[in-house]
Amino acid sequence: MKKATLKDIAKAAGVSVATVSYVLNDAPNQTIPDETRSRVLDEAKRLNYVPNLNARSLVMQKSGLIGILINRPASGGSWSRLRHAPFVDGLERLLTERGYHVVLSSLDAANPKLDIISERKLDGVFVVDAKKESFHLISSRFSEGVPLIAVDGLIDDPLFYKLNYDYEDAFAKLSASFGPEQSYLIAENVNNAELAASIAQSSGVPAERVHVMENEARLHAFLSGNADRTGIVLGEFAAAVACNYADPAKLAVICTAGCPEIVPAAAVRIAFGSRKAEAAFELMLRLLRDPRSGPSDQYVRVKTVND
Amino acid sequence: MKKATLKDIAKAAGVSVATVSYVLNDAPNQTIPDETRSRVLDEAKRLNYVPNLNARSLVMQKSGLIGILINRPASGGSWSRLRHAPFVDGLERLLTERGYHVVLSSLDAANPKLDIISERKLDGVFVVDAKKESFHLISSRFSEGVPLIAVDGLIDDPLFYKLNYDYEDAFAKLSASFGPEQSYLIAENVNNAELAASIAQSSGVPAERVHVMENEARLHAFLSGNADRTGIVLGEFAAAVACNYADPAKLAVICTAGCPEIVPAAAVRIAFGSRKAEAAFELMLRLLRDPRSGPSDQYVRVKTVND
DNA sequence: TTGAAAGCGCTAACAC
DNA sequence: GTGTTAGCGCTTTCAA
């Protein structure tokens, strides 16, 4: 039994392919009598018809595919491999639920192969944690109207909408008990230099007490030298590791991945929940409907969850 | 500037589309003089040619897409949302590196929409953590030769190759210090009932001391009642949570996600590393080359990393 | 060594 | 109401 096509259904139902297509797609301005309609529908079901989306994509010049392109660190512990996982999961779920198909693709920071966007005629693209250069590489190739959303990256390029956490807000909430003057900061090793700079700056923590997560040994060394201080940790996975070398009670963790349960209960926790995925989804839907309906300054900032 | 097609290149280079196609694909049994070849290549580059893979997929009846279909729990804490993340990440990376495009799709256990396989003409499919019924639903629709790999699921269906951890091996390594007679077991809340049963059974832990991870409250209650015992925990994320309610030093964690750093160093750790993703990738590649070149019993068991 | 042409399965304009 | 048909961009057979 091989795949049935429109033609097969047409033959079986004694109508033309056009009619079948009309019925199956509920074509707006076609008026099909119920008798014909149900005959077609019956045959389609009987033949186990499944549309070939490659054919449809070819003629429609759009695919129903949304891309999530992630710039992954070449090396790095599990904290960096996990960093985007809950976001990707959440976003994928929402998109799938909505009927989109999701293609996931790792970008090599050195050599980001972005052809997938045009090759597959992606309807919309999320670019996660990319360097400035990657963004420019994309925008130099797209005069087209594909919605482009930069996630976790500050980029001065009008082709991209930008979606970021409002770290400033998070730090502010912490400032009473974890004042930047006396605390240190453990930051995630993000690819986007502009974002990293902005985080460090808005934390208010002096540069010499900002540690960028790289490997366990260096983290250990840094924490040993700051055992008497309180600390702020960005990311629950980094925090889980840090708790092996620091007293959780002296730590405030800004949960960027929506997994607060992972960090020891003794630490102070402040969370963004799963809002980034939701915001990403909503913005994309809106742009898909109308490519320029996003916020006029192109920035979306996700705030922490208030409890 | 709109997308260039083969036809555009052909016109620009003064040859036919067939010739362009031959050149661009290094067609095996065509002999193209270097002069023509480079003229075509030059024009392709000049026009920023990017192939339309939807068109190619249509004629080739295959897409270059590999599907990862994941049965996600409707509810559950971050430990369950994270469970497959490192596997998916690792697998996606390997596939992407190899030139495949990866489509990711959540399956609703109640209503698994599997049409994506035929709609997109997927070249190969991983089905992760699915119930018996979902597997049957798939195999009832596929006489076709698409390589199907069931990950984290025991299923008696010849259409699927099965890829699972060798839990027995892991438990055996632990038996000296964490004897099943005196320990409890915290198991992940897997969808596949057959797998769950097999894990519980091969652990040797008496049924009344096997706790299936559901929510933090129930976990807390269970651990309170077993404070005097040693315990084995499946999954590092579950373990991280458990450490809030149990002494890490009395815990052995079987790391199923490749993220041992996440669990407190005081616990005994035994790991599968990232071998599942690698094994999945290798098996898929082999099947893609020759659909029946997998192990004859269709089972692949991934062992723990020896150190 | 190259090209013309027949599709792959589908959509939609247009004719009847 | 329904059918005919011209593509969408590509691969590949067959002829020249």
Short mmCIF file of N, CA and C (backbone and C1' of nucleotides) in Angstrom, two decimals, chain A residues 6 21-22 25 49 52 56, chain C residues 8-14:
data_model
loop_
_atom_site.label_atom_id
_atom_site.label_comp_id
_atom_site.label_asym_id
_atom_site.label_seq_id
_atom_site.Cartn_x
_atom_site.Cartn_y
_atom_site.Cartn_z
N LEU A 6 -3.75 13.24 -3.95
CA LEU A 6 -4.99 13.89 -4.33
C LEU A 6 -5.60 13.20 -5.54
N SER A 21 -8.89 19.09 -3.54
CA SER A 21 -8.10 20.09 -2.84
C SER A 21 -9.01 21.10 -2.14
N TYR A 22 -10.02 21.55 -2.84
CA TYR A 22 -10.97 22.49 -2.25
C TYR A 22 -11.59 21.94 -0.98
N ASN A 25 -9.13 21.45 1.94
CA ASN A 25 -8.62 22.68 2.53
C ASN A 25 -9.72 23.64 2.93
N TYR A 49 -5.33 9.07 3.43
CA TYR A 49 -4.63 10.17 2.79
C TYR A 49 -3.89 11.05 3.80
N ASN A 52 1.17 15.72 1.26
CA ASN A 52 2.61 15.86 1.14
C ASN A 52 2.97 17.33 1.30
N ARG A 56 3.18 20.94 -1.03
CA ARG A 56 2.45 22.15 -0.67
C ARG A 56 3.41 23.32 -0.46
P DC C 8 4.40 11.55 -11.43
"O5'" DC C 8 5.02 12.10 -10.07
"C5'" DC C 8 6.16 11.51 -9.46
"C4'" DC C 8 6.58 12.41 -8.32
"C3'" DC C 8 5.40 12.99 -7.55
"O3'" DC C 8 5.16 12.17 -6.41
"C1'" DC C 8 7.08 14.67 -8.06
P DG C 9 3.70 11.57 -6.16
"O5'" DG C 9 2.94 12.80 -5.50
"C5'" DG C 9 3.42 13.33 -4.27
"C4'" DG C 9 2.74 14.64 -4.02
"C3'" DG C 9 1.21 14.59 -4.05
"O3'" DG C 9 0.74 15.14 -2.84
"C1'" DG C 9 2.02 16.36 -5.41
P DC C 10 -0.75 15.50 -2.57
"O5'" DC C 10 -0.77 17.05 -2.92
"C5'" DC C 10 0.00 17.91 -2.09
"C4'" DC C 10 0.00 19.31 -2.66
"C3'" DC C 10 -1.38 19.95 -2.70
"O3'" DC C 10 -1.45 20.93 -1.68
"C1'" DC C 10 -0.15 20.32 -4.73
P DT C 11 -2.84 21.71 -1.46
"O5'" DT C 11 -2.67 22.94 -2.46
"C5'" DT C 11 -1.73 23.96 -2.13
"C4'" DT C 11 -1.83 25.09 -3.12
"C3'" DT C 11 -3.16 25.84 -3.11
"O3'" DT C 11 -2.82 27.22 -3.13
"C1'" DT C 11 -2.69 25.11 -5.30
P DA C 12 -3.91 28.33 -2.81
"O5'" DA C 12 -4.29 28.83 -4.27
"C5'" DA C 12 -3.23 29.25 -5.13
"C4'" DA C 12 -3.83 29.65 -6.44
"C3'" DA C 12 -5.20 30.31 -6.31
"O3'" DA C 12 -5.30 31.23 -7.38
"C1'" DA C 12 -5.43 28.41 -7.60
P DA C 13 -6.14 32.54 -7.16
"O5'" DA C 13 -6.10 33.18 -8.63
"C5'" DA C 13 -4.90 33.12 -9.38
"C4'" DA C 13 -5.19 32.71 -10.82
"C3'" DA C 13 -6.40 33.43 -11.43
"O3'" DA C 13 -6.06 33.84 -12.74
"C1'" DA C 13 -6.69 31.08 -11.57
P DC C 14 -7.04 34.80 -13.54
"O5'" DC C 14 -7.86 33.79 -14.45
"C5'" DC C 14 -7.13 32.85 -15.25
"C4'" DC C 14 -8.11 31.84 -15.80
"C3'" DC C 14 -9.40 32.46 -16.34
"O3'" DC C 14 -9.52 32.04 -17.69
"C1'" DC C 14 -9.84 30.56 -15.01
#
